[in-house]
CSV table of C-alpha atoms and ligand atoms in Angstrom, one decimal:
chain,number,residue,atom,x,y,z
G,1,MET,CA,-167.2,194.5,56.1
G,2,ASN,CA,-166.7,192.1,53.3
G,3,LYS,CA,-165.1,189.0,54.8
G,4,ASP,CA,-162.6,188.8,52.0
G,5,ASP,CA,-161.2,192.1,53.0
G,6,ASP,CA,-160.8,191.2,56.7
G,7,VAL,CA,-157.3,192.1,57.7
G,8,PHE,CA,-155.6,192.1,61.1
G,9,PHE,CA,-154.9,195.8,61.2
G,10,THR,CA,-156.8,199.0,60.5
G,11,LYS,CA,-156.0,201.8,58.2
G,12,GLU,CA,-155.3,204.1,61.2
G,13,GLN,CA,-152.8,201.6,62.6
G,14,ILE,CA,-150.9,201.4,59.2
G,15,GLU,CA,-150.9,205.2,58.9
G,16,LYS,CA,-149.2,205.4,62.3
G,17,ILE,CA,-146.7,202.6,61.3
G,18,ILE,CA,-145.7,204.3,58.1
G,19,LYS,CA,-144.6,207.4,59.9
G,20,LYS,CA,-141.8,205.3,61.3
G,21,TYR,CA,-141.4,202.6,58.7
G,22,PRO,CA,-142.2,203.8,55.2
G,23,THR,CA,-143.9,201.5,52.6
G,24,PRO,CA,-143.4,199.0,51.2
G,25,PHE,CA,-143.1,196.4,53.9
G,26,HIS,CA,-144.4,193.0,54.9
G,27,ILE,CA,-146.3,192.8,58.2
G,28,TYR,CA,-147.0,189.5,60.1
G,29,SER,CA,-149.3,188.7,62.9
G,30,GLU,CA,-147.7,186.8,65.8
G,31,LYS,CA,-151.2,186.0,67.3
G,32,LEU,CA,-152.5,184.4,64.1
G,33,ILE,CA,-149.3,182.4,63.4
G,34,ARG,CA,-149.5,181.0,67.0
G,35,GLU,CA,-153.2,180.1,66.8
G,36,ASN,CA,-152.8,178.3,63.5
G,37,ALA,CA,-149.7,176.3,64.7
G,38,LYS,CA,-151.6,175.3,67.8
G,39,LYS,CA,-154.5,174.1,65.7
G,40,LEU,CA,-152.3,172.0,63.5
G,41,ASN,CA,-150.6,170.3,66.5
G,42,LYS,CA,-153.9,169.7,68.2
G,43,TYR,CA,-155.4,167.8,65.3
G,44,PHE,CA,-152.5,165.5,65.1
G,45,SER,CA,-152.0,165.0,68.8
G,46,TRP,CA,-153.2,161.4,68.5
G,47,VAL,CA,-150.0,160.3,66.7
G,48,ARG,CA,-148.0,157.9,68.7
G,49,GLY,CA,-144.2,157.1,68.7
G,50,ARG,CA,-142.3,160.4,68.6
G,51,GLY,CA,-145.7,161.9,67.9
G,52,PHE,CA,-146.5,164.6,65.3
G,53,LYS,CA,-144.2,167.4,64.4
G,54,ASN,CA,-144.2,170.0,61.7
G,55,PHE,CA,-140.8,171.1,60.5
G,56,PHE,CA,-141.3,174.6,59.3
G,57,ALA,CA,-140.0,174.9,55.8
G,58,VAL,CA,-137.6,177.8,56.3
G,59,LYS,CA,-137.7,178.9,52.7
G,60,ALA,CA,-141.3,180.1,53.2
G,61,CYS,CA,-140.3,182.9,55.6
G,62,PRO,CA,-136.6,182.8,56.5
G,63,ASN,CA,-136.7,185.3,59.3
G,64,PRO,CA,-135.3,184.2,62.7
G,65,PHE,CA,-138.0,186.1,64.7
G,66,ILE,CA,-140.7,184.2,62.9
G,67,MET,CA,-138.9,180.9,63.2
G,68,GLU,CA,-138.6,181.5,66.9
G,69,ILE,CA,-142.3,181.9,67.2
G,70,VAL,CA,-143.0,178.6,65.4
G,71,LYS,CA,-140.3,176.9,67.4
G,72,GLU,CA,-142.1,178.0,70.6
G,73,GLU,CA,-145.2,176.4,69.2
G,74,GLY,CA,-143.3,173.1,68.9
G,75,MET,CA,-142.1,173.2,65.3
G,76,GLY,CA,-138.8,172.2,64.1
G,77,ALA,CA,-137.1,173.6,60.9
G,78,ASP,CA,-136.9,172.1,57.5
G,79,CYS,CA,-133.8,173.4,55.8
G,80,SER,CA,-132.2,172.9,52.4
G,81,SER,CA,-129.2,175.2,52.3
G,82,LEU,CA,-126.3,176.3,54.5
G,83,PRO,CA,-127.8,179.6,55.5
G,84,GLU,CA,-131.1,177.9,56.3
G,85,LEU,CA,-129.3,175.5,58.6
G,86,MET,CA,-127.5,178.5,60.1
G,87,LEU,CA,-130.9,180.2,60.8
G,88,ALA,CA,-132.1,177.1,62.5
G,89,GLU,CA,-128.9,177.0,64.6
G,90,ALA,CA,-129.3,180.7,65.4
G,91,ILE,CA,-132.7,180.3,67.0
G,92,GLY,CA,-131.3,177.4,69.1
G,93,LEU,CA,-132.7,174.4,67.2
G,94,LYS,CA,-130.5,171.5,67.0
G,95,GLY,CA,-130.3,167.7,66.5
G,96,GLU,CA,-133.4,166.0,65.3
G,97,ASN,CA,-135.5,169.2,65.5
G,98,ILE,CA,-133.9,170.0,62.2
G,99,MET,CA,-134.8,168.2,59.0
G,100,PHE,CA,-132.4,168.6,56.2
G,101,THR,CA,-134.3,167.9,53.0
G,102,SER,CA,-132.1,169.1,50.1
G,103,ASN,CA,-131.4,168.0,46.6
G,104,ASN,CA,-128.3,168.3,44.4
G,105,THR,CA,-126.6,168.9,47.7
G,106,PRO,CA,-123.1,170.4,48.0
G,107,GLU,CA,-120.6,168.8,50.5
G,108,ILE,CA,-120.5,171.8,52.8
G,109,GLU,CA,-124.2,171.6,53.5
G,110,TYR,CA,-124.1,167.9,54.4
G,111,LYS,CA,-121.2,168.7,56.7
G,112,LYS,CA,-123.2,171.5,58.4
G,113,ALA,CA,-126.3,169.3,58.7
G,114,PHE,CA,-124.3,166.5,60.3
G,115,GLU,CA,-122.5,168.9,62.6
G,116,LEU,CA,-125.9,170.1,63.9
G,117,GLY,CA,-127.1,166.5,64.2
G,118,ALA,CA,-130.0,167.2,61.8
G,119,ILE,CA,-132.0,164.4,60.3
G,120,ILE,CA,-130.5,164.0,56.8
G,121,ASN,CA,-133.0,163.2,54.1
G,122,LEU,CA,-131.3,161.9,51.0
G,123,ASP,CA,-132.6,162.8,47.6
G,124,ASP,CA,-130.8,160.1,45.6
G,125,ILE,CA,-129.2,156.7,46.0
G,126,THR,CA,-125.9,158.0,44.9
G,127,HIS,CA,-125.9,160.4,47.8
G,128,ILE,CA,-125.2,157.4,50.1
G,129,SER,CA,-121.6,157.2,48.9
G,130,PHE,CA,-121.4,161.0,48.5
G,131,LEU,CA,-122.4,161.4,52.1
G,132,GLU,CA,-119.9,158.8,53.3
G,133,LYS,CA,-117.1,160.4,51.4
G,134,THR,CA,-118.0,163.8,52.6
G,135,LEU,CA,-118.5,162.9,56.3
G,136,ARG,CA,-116.2,159.8,56.5
G,137,LYS,CA,-119.0,158.3,58.6
G,138,LEU,CA,-122.7,158.1,58.5
G,139,PRO,CA,-125.4,159.6,60.7
G,140,LYS,CA,-127.3,157.4,63.1
G,141,ILE,CA,-130.6,158.1,61.5
G,142,ILE,CA,-131.3,158.3,57.8
G,143,CYS,CA,-134.3,159.2,55.7
G,144,PHE,CA,-134.9,158.8,52.0
G,145,ARG,CA,-137.1,160.9,49.7
G,146,TYR,CA,-139.5,158.8,47.6
G,147,ASN,CA,-140.6,159.9,44.2
G,148,PRO,CA,-143.6,157.7,43.1
G,149,GLY,CA,-143.3,158.8,39.5
G,150,PRO,CA,-146.0,157.3,37.3
G,151,LEU,CA,-147.5,155.6,40.4
G,152,ARG,CA,-149.0,158.9,41.4
G,153,LYS,CA,-150.6,161.8,39.5
G,154,THR,CA,-151.2,165.1,41.1
G,155,SER,CA,-153.8,167.7,40.5
G,156,LYS,CA,-153.7,170.6,38.1
G,157,GLY,CA,-152.2,173.8,39.4
G,158,ASN,CA,-149.9,172.0,41.7
G,159,VAL,CA,-146.6,173.8,41.4
G,160,ILE,CA,-144.4,170.7,41.8
G,161,GLY,CA,-146.4,169.1,39.0
G,162,ASN,CA,-146.3,165.5,37.9
G,163,PRO,CA,-144.0,163.4,40.1
G,164,GLU,CA,-142.7,161.7,36.9
G,165,GLU,CA,-141.3,165.0,35.7
G,166,ALA,CA,-140.0,166.1,39.1
G,167,LYS,CA,-136.2,166.0,39.8
G,168,TYR,CA,-136.6,164.9,43.4
G,169,GLY,CA,-136.3,161.6,45.2
G,170,LEU,CA,-135.7,157.9,44.5
G,171,THR,CA,-137.7,155.5,42.5
G,172,LYS,CA,-139.5,152.8,44.3
G,173,GLU,CA,-137.0,150.2,43.2
G,174,GLN,CA,-134.1,152.3,44.4
G,175,LEU,CA,-135.7,152.9,47.7
G,176,PHE,CA,-135.6,149.2,48.6
G,177,ASP,CA,-131.9,149.1,47.6
G,178,ALA,CA,-131.1,152.2,49.5
G,179,TYR,CA,-132.5,151.0,52.8
G,180,ARG,CA,-130.8,147.6,52.3
G,181,ILE,CA,-127.5,149.3,51.7
G,182,MET,CA,-128.0,151.4,54.8
G,183,LYS,CA,-129.0,148.4,56.9
G,184,ASN,CA,-125.9,146.6,55.8
G,185,LYS,CA,-123.8,149.6,56.8
G,186,GLY,CA,-125.2,149.2,60.3
G,187,ILE,CA,-127.8,152.0,60.4
G,188,LYS,CA,-130.7,151.2,62.7
G,189,ARG,CA,-132.9,154.3,62.7
G,190,PHE,CA,-134.9,155.1,59.6
G,191,GLY,CA,-137.5,157.5,58.2
G,192,LEU,CA,-139.3,157.7,54.9
G,193,HIS,CA,-140.2,161.0,53.2
G,194,THR,CA,-142.0,162.2,50.1
G,195,MET,CA,-143.1,165.6,48.9
G,196,ILE,CA,-145.7,165.5,46.2
G,197,ALA,CA,-148.1,168.3,47.0
G,198,SER,CA,-147.6,172.0,46.7
G,199,ASN,CA,-150.3,174.5,47.6
G,200,GLU,CA,-152.7,171.6,47.6
G,201,LEU,CA,-156.2,172.3,48.8
G,202,ARG,CA,-157.6,168.8,48.3
G,203,GLU,CA,-157.6,167.0,51.6
G,204,GLU,CA,-157.5,163.6,49.9
G,205,ALA,CA,-154.1,164.3,48.5
G,206,PHE,CA,-152.6,164.2,52.0
G,207,VAL,CA,-154.5,161.1,52.9
G,208,GLU,CA,-153.3,159.4,49.8
G,209,THR,CA,-149.8,160.4,50.5
G,210,ALA,CA,-150.0,159.0,54.1
G,211,LYS,CA,-151.5,155.8,52.7
G,212,MET,CA,-148.8,155.4,50.1
G,213,LEU,CA,-146.0,155.9,52.7
G,214,LEU,CA,-147.5,153.7,55.3
G,215,ASN,CA,-148.0,150.9,52.7
G,216,LEU,CA,-144.3,151.3,51.8
G,217,VAL,CA,-143.3,151.2,55.4
G,218,VAL,CA,-145.1,147.9,55.8
G,219,ASP,CA,-143.5,146.5,52.6
G,220,ILE,CA,-140.0,147.6,53.3
G,221,THR,CA,-140.3,146.5,57.0
G,222,LYS,CA,-141.4,143.0,55.9
G,223,LYS,CA,-138.8,142.7,53.1
G,224,LEU,CA,-135.8,144.1,54.9
G,225,GLY,CA,-136.6,143.7,58.6
G,226,ILE,CA,-135.8,147.3,59.5
G,227,THR,CA,-137.9,149.6,61.7
G,228,PHE,CA,-139.2,153.0,60.7
G,229,GLU,CA,-139.3,155.8,63.3
G,230,PHE,CA,-141.2,158.2,61.1
G,231,ILE,CA,-142.9,159.0,57.9
G,232,ASN,CA,-142.5,162.6,56.6
G,233,LEU,CA,-145.4,163.7,54.4
G,234,GLY,CA,-143.6,166.7,53.2
G,235,GLY,CA,-145.2,170.1,53.1
G,236,GLY,CA,-147.7,171.5,50.6
G,237,ILE,CA,-150.8,172.2,52.5
G,238,GLY,CA,-152.3,174.9,50.4
G,239,ILE,CA,-153.9,178.2,51.5
G,240,PRO,CA,-157.0,179.8,50.0
G,241,TYR,CA,-155.4,182.6,47.9
G,242,LYS,CA,-158.7,183.3,46.1
G,243,PRO,CA,-161.8,184.5,48.1
G,244,GLU,CA,-163.9,181.6,46.7
G,245,GLN,CA,-161.4,179.0,47.9
G,246,LYS,CA,-161.8,177.2,51.2
G,247,GLU,CA,-159.3,176.5,53.9
G,248,VAL,CA,-158.1,172.9,54.1
G,249,ASP,CA,-159.9,171.0,56.9
G,250,LEU,CA,-157.0,169.8,59.0
G,251,ASN,CA,-159.2,167.8,61.3
G,252,ASN,CA,-160.6,165.9,58.4
G,253,ILE,CA,-157.1,165.1,57.1
G,254,SER,CA,-156.0,164.0,60.5
G,255,GLU,CA,-159.1,161.8,61.1
G,256,GLU,CA,-158.6,160.0,57.7
G,257,ILE,CA,-154.9,159.5,58.3
G,258,LYS,CA,-155.7,158.1,61.7
G,259,LYS,CA,-157.9,155.4,60.2
G,260,ILE,CA,-155.1,154.3,57.8
G,261,TYR,CA,-152.5,154.4,60.7
G,262,GLU,CA,-154.6,152.0,62.7
G,263,GLU,CA,-155.1,149.8,59.8
G,264,LYS,CA,-151.5,149.7,58.6
G,265,ILE,CA,-149.5,150.1,61.8
G,266,THR,CA,-151.6,149.0,64.7
G,267,LYS,CA,-153.2,146.0,63.0
G,268,ASN,CA,-149.9,144.8,61.6
G,269,ASN,CA,-148.3,145.1,65.1
G,270,LEU,CA,-145.7,147.4,63.8
G,271,PRO,CA,-144.0,149.7,66.3
G,272,ASP,CA,-145.5,153.2,66.8
G,273,ILE,CA,-144.4,155.5,64.1
G,274,ALA,CA,-144.2,159.3,64.1
G,275,ILE,CA,-145.9,161.5,61.5
G,276,LEU,CA,-143.8,164.4,60.5
G,277,MET,CA,-144.6,167.2,58.0
G,278,GLU,CA,-142.6,170.1,56.5
G,279,ASN,CA,-145.2,172.7,55.9
G,280,GLY,CA,-144.1,176.2,55.2
G,281,ARG,CA,-146.8,178.0,53.3
G,282,MET,CA,-149.7,177.2,55.6
G,283,VAL,CA,-147.7,178.2,58.7
G,284,THR,CA,-147.0,181.8,57.7
G,285,GLY,CA,-148.6,182.6,54.3
G,286,PRO,CA,-152.1,183.9,55.4
G,287,PHE,CA,-150.7,185.8,58.3
G,288,GLY,CA,-148.6,188.3,56.3
G,289,TYR,CA,-149.5,191.2,54.1
G,290,LEU,CA,-147.5,193.4,51.8
G,291,ILE,CA,-148.4,197.0,52.5
G,292,THR,CA,-147.7,199.3,49.6
G,293,LYS,CA,-148.7,202.9,48.6
G,294,VAL,CA,-150.2,204.0,45.3
G,295,ILE,CA,-147.8,206.5,43.8
G,296,HIS,CA,-149.1,206.9,40.2
G,297,GLU,CA,-152.2,206.4,38.1
G,298,LYS,CA,-152.0,205.9,34.4
G,299,HIS,CA,-154.6,205.6,31.7
G,300,ILE,CA,-153.6,204.4,28.3
G,301,TYR,CA,-155.1,201.4,26.6
G,302,LYS,CA,-155.8,200.1,30.1
G,303,ASP,CA,-156.0,201.7,33.5
G,304,TYR,CA,-153.0,201.3,35.7
G,305,VAL,CA,-152.3,201.8,39.4
G,306,GLY,CA,-148.6,202.1,40.2
G,307,VAL,CA,-147.5,201.2,43.7
G,308,ASP,CA,-144.2,201.6,45.5
G,309,ALA,CA,-143.7,197.8,45.8
G,310,CYS,CA,-142.7,195.7,42.9
G,311,MET,CA,-142.1,192.1,41.9
G,312,ALA,CA,-138.9,192.1,44.0
G,313,ASN,CA,-141.1,192.3,47.1
G,314,LEU,CA,-143.6,189.6,46.0
G,315,MET,CA,-142.8,187.6,43.0
G,316,ARG,CA,-145.6,185.1,42.9
G,317,PRO,CA,-148.1,187.1,40.7
G,318,GLY,CA,-145.4,188.0,38.2
G,319,MET,CA,-143.8,184.5,38.2
G,320,TYR,CA,-146.8,182.2,38.3
G,321,GLY,CA,-149.7,184.5,37.5
G,322,ALA,CA,-150.7,183.8,41.1
G,323,TYR,CA,-153.8,185.5,42.5
G,324,HIS,CA,-153.2,187.7,45.6
G,325,HIS,CA,-156.2,189.4,47.0
G,326,ILE,CA,-155.9,193.2,47.4
G,327,THR,CA,-157.7,195.3,50.0
G,328,VAL,CA,-157.7,199.1,49.6
G,329,LEU,CA,-157.4,200.3,53.2
G,330,GLY,CA,-160.3,202.5,54.3
G,331,LYS,CA,-162.3,201.5,51.2
G,332,GLU,CA,-163.3,198.0,52.3
G,333,ASN,CA,-167.0,198.8,52.1
G,334,LYS,CA,-166.8,200.7,48.8
G,335,PRO,CA,-168.0,198.8,45.7
G,336,ARG,CA,-165.4,197.4,43.4
G,337,THR,CA,-166.4,199.4,40.4
G,338,HIS,CA,-163.0,200.0,38.6
G,339,LYS,CA,-160.9,197.6,36.6
G,340,TYR,CA,-157.1,198.1,37.1
G,341,ASP,CA,-153.8,196.5,36.5
G,342,VAL,CA,-151.8,197.0,39.8
G,343,VAL,CA,-148.2,197.4,38.8
G,344,GLY,CA,-144.7,197.8,40.2
G,345,SER,CA,-141.8,199.7,38.6
G,346,LEU,CA,-139.6,197.0,37.2
G,347,CYS,CA,-138.8,197.2,33.5
G,348,GLU,CA,-140.5,193.9,33.0
G,349,ASN,CA,-144.1,193.8,31.9
G,350,ASN,CA,-144.9,190.9,34.2
G,351,ASP,CA,-144.3,193.1,37.2
G,352,LYS,CA,-148.0,193.2,38.0
G,353,PHE,CA,-149.6,192.4,41.3
G,354,ALA,CA,-153.0,192.1,39.6
G,355,ILE,CA,-154.4,192.2,36.1
G,356,ASP,CA,-157.9,193.4,35.3
G,357,ARG,CA,-158.7,193.5,39.0
G,358,MET,CA,-162.0,195.1,40.1
G,359,LEU,CA,-161.2,197.6,42.9
G,360,PRO,CA,-162.9,200.6,44.4
G,361,LYS,CA,-161.9,203.9,42.7
G,362,ILE,CA,-158.2,204.4,43.6
G,363,GLU,CA,-156.6,207.7,44.6
G,364,ILE,CA,-152.9,208.4,44.7
G,365,GLY,CA,-151.8,207.9,48.3
G,366,ASP,CA,-154.1,205.0,48.9
G,367,LEU,CA,-152.7,202.2,50.9
G,368,LEU,CA,-153.1,198.7,49.6
G,369,ALA,CA,-152.8,195.5,51.6
G,370,ILE,CA,-151.7,192.6,49.3
G,371,HIS,CA,-152.9,189.4,51.1
G,372,ASN,CA,-151.0,186.1,51.8
G,373,SER,CA,-147.5,187.5,51.5
G,374,GLY,CA,-146.4,185.6,54.6
G,375,ALA,CA,-144.8,182.8,52.6
G,376,HIS,CA,-142.7,183.0,49.5
G,377,GLY,CA,-143.1,186.7,49.7
G,378,TYR,CA,-140.1,188.5,51.1
G,379,ALA,CA,-138.3,185.2,50.8
G,380,MET,CA,-138.3,185.3,47.0
G,381,GLY,CA,-137.0,188.8,46.8
G,382,PHE,CA,-134.3,189.9,44.5
G,383,ASN,CA,-132.3,192.9,43.3
G,384,TYR,CA,-133.0,192.9,39.6
G,385,ASN,CA,-133.2,196.5,38.2
G,386,GLY,CA,-131.5,197.7,41.4
G,387,LYS,CA,-134.7,197.2,43.3
G,388,LEU,CA,-134.2,196.8,47.0
G,389,ARG,CA,-135.9,194.3,49.4
G,390,SER,CA,-138.4,195.8,51.9
G,391,ALA,CA,-138.6,195.7,55.6
G,392,GLU,CA,-140.5,193.0,57.6
G,393,LEU,CA,-142.6,194.0,60.6
G,394,LEU,CA,-144.1,191.9,63.3
G,395,LEU,CA,-147.4,192.8,65.0
G,396,LYS,CA,-146.8,191.2,68.4
G,397,GLU,CA,-149.4,189.7,70.6
G,398,ASN,CA,-149.2,192.7,72.9
G,399,GLY,CA,-150.0,195.1,70.1
G,400,GLU,CA,-146.5,196.4,69.6
G,401,VAL,CA,-145.0,196.6,66.2
G,402,LYS,CA,-141.5,195.3,65.9
G,403,LEU,CA,-139.1,195.8,63.0
G,404,ILE,CA,-137.8,192.3,62.4
G,405,ARG,CA,-135.8,193.1,59.3
G,406,LYS,CA,-134.6,196.5,58.0
G,407,ALA,CA,-135.3,197.5,54.4
G,408,GLU,CA,-132.3,197.3,52.2
G,409,THR,CA,-130.6,200.5,51.2
G,410,PRO,CA,-128.3,201.3,48.3
G,411,LYS,CA,-125.4,200.5,50.7
G,412,ASP,CA,-126.5,196.9,50.8
G,413,TYR,CA,-126.7,196.9,47.0
G,414,PHE,CA,-123.1,198.1,46.8
G,415,LYS,CA,-121.8,195.9,49.5
G,416,THR,CA,-120.7,192.9,47.4
G,417,PHE,CA,-118.4,194.8,45.1
G,418,ASN,CA,-115.8,197.5,45.5
G,419,PHE,CA,-115.4,199.4,42.3
G,420,PRO,CA,-112.3,201.5,42.7
G,421,GLY,CA,-112.5,205.2,42.4
G,422,SER,CA,-116.3,205.2,42.2
G,423,LYS,CA,-118.1,207.8,44.1
G,424,TYR,CA,-119.9,205.0,46.0
G,425,SER,CA,-117.0,202.7,46.6
G,426,PHE,CA,-116.9,203.8,50.2
G,427,LEU,CA,-120.2,202.0,50.6
G,428,ALA,CA,-118.5,198.7,50.2
G,429,LYS,CA,-115.9,199.4,52.9
G,430,ASN,CA,-117.8,197.9,55.9
Q,1,PLP,C1,-141.0,173.8,49.6
Q,1,PLP,C2,-140.8,172.6,50.4
Q,1,PLP,C3,-141.5,172.4,51.6
Q,1,PLP,C4,-142.6,173.3,52.0
Q,1,PLP,O1,-143.6,173.4,51.1
Q,1,PLP,P1,-144.9,174.4,51.5
Q,1,PLP,O2,-145.6,174.4,50.2
Q,1,PLP,O3,-144.3,175.7,51.9
Q,1,PLP,O4,-145.6,173.7,52.6
Q,1,PLP,C5,-141.3,171.3,52.3
Q,1,PLP,N1,-140.4,170.4,51.9
Q,1,PLP,C6,-139.6,170.5,50.8
Q,1,PLP,C7,-138.6,169.5,50.5
Q,1,PLP,C8,-139.8,171.6,50.0
Q,1,PLP,O5,-139.1,171.8,48.9
């Protein structure tokens, strides 16, 4: 079989599953998520101090069953909203196993993060007083998010874009002030964060980021006499969405960062410092698929294949024109002889999973597996046009299929209003 169409289930398995859970749905592989998490941890096991830890960016796949798996593999949670903090709490994470990296943050979220003992990562210098006013005290450990602005350019296709245009973080100048203020307020424990990359496949990008942060740690330590417990490189490790792209070599990143660590930390006799990350996409992205059924075929100026999923189930192609590989189950070995647009049913012309995609000849009833839906897939779902979010399934290590989130029904759609006298107002009652 063509390697690009290698998936973790067979057509027969899916046909069995859809008897119980109709399409569309996302399906994730517990085994592959665990193997990948172990690999990431293994490569960075050399890190001293508090060691290495990835805080899973909850926004990538905000499902407690998935979060529980990555927690068991030693990951924390990176949250940036109240419900994300509640999810972390729900799976039993607390204290410094939660990173709260938010921006433009409402009071209630700082309160919750503090209550959980999370590491609070401030996005702006003005948030020092905002936090103090909100909490009437300060946490014992504090982190700031650095935005290098013009000091750092990122590659094309990077979703965050140029740091100078990004709304996040403090300038370099502000950073020194911010740590000084915190030191004067009696804070003794510090971290330094940045998040520049997004879906980045160039290994150098992460090495450069580590170098930039470790240099800053040295400078700030010298200037202010404070001690850093960790640097947080943010998330952003990319995944090969396109068949011709290559997976990031984590071992290579780790080896290069290790050299810089020895040079900056060990040789300068600085205390051991932990390396933290906040990857989401690479943790779950490749290990989920959106399964959808072909319900229509249409031939006008172009040839269309209509499926029962839509942009509400996976927004990336419609929103960013992102490529998601499509496998027609059972036709993996057939030549890709037909050019189609694969479309959903939204009244929006960008509701297309693929444009001008070469696929084997499609028949109504064919099952499509849309790759890499494990991150920013279900999570970006919405209800525009009255479309409902799908179910999420987990293929467990023991081969069982578990429903980890039900598909929405019209009842869910009606739940947030109660229009009197309507035939459907009863739906809002409970
Ligand atoms: C989105 C985000 C992440 C995770 O990014 P991935 O691309 O999923 O690795 C981590 N930290 C912050 C602050 C983010 O906004």
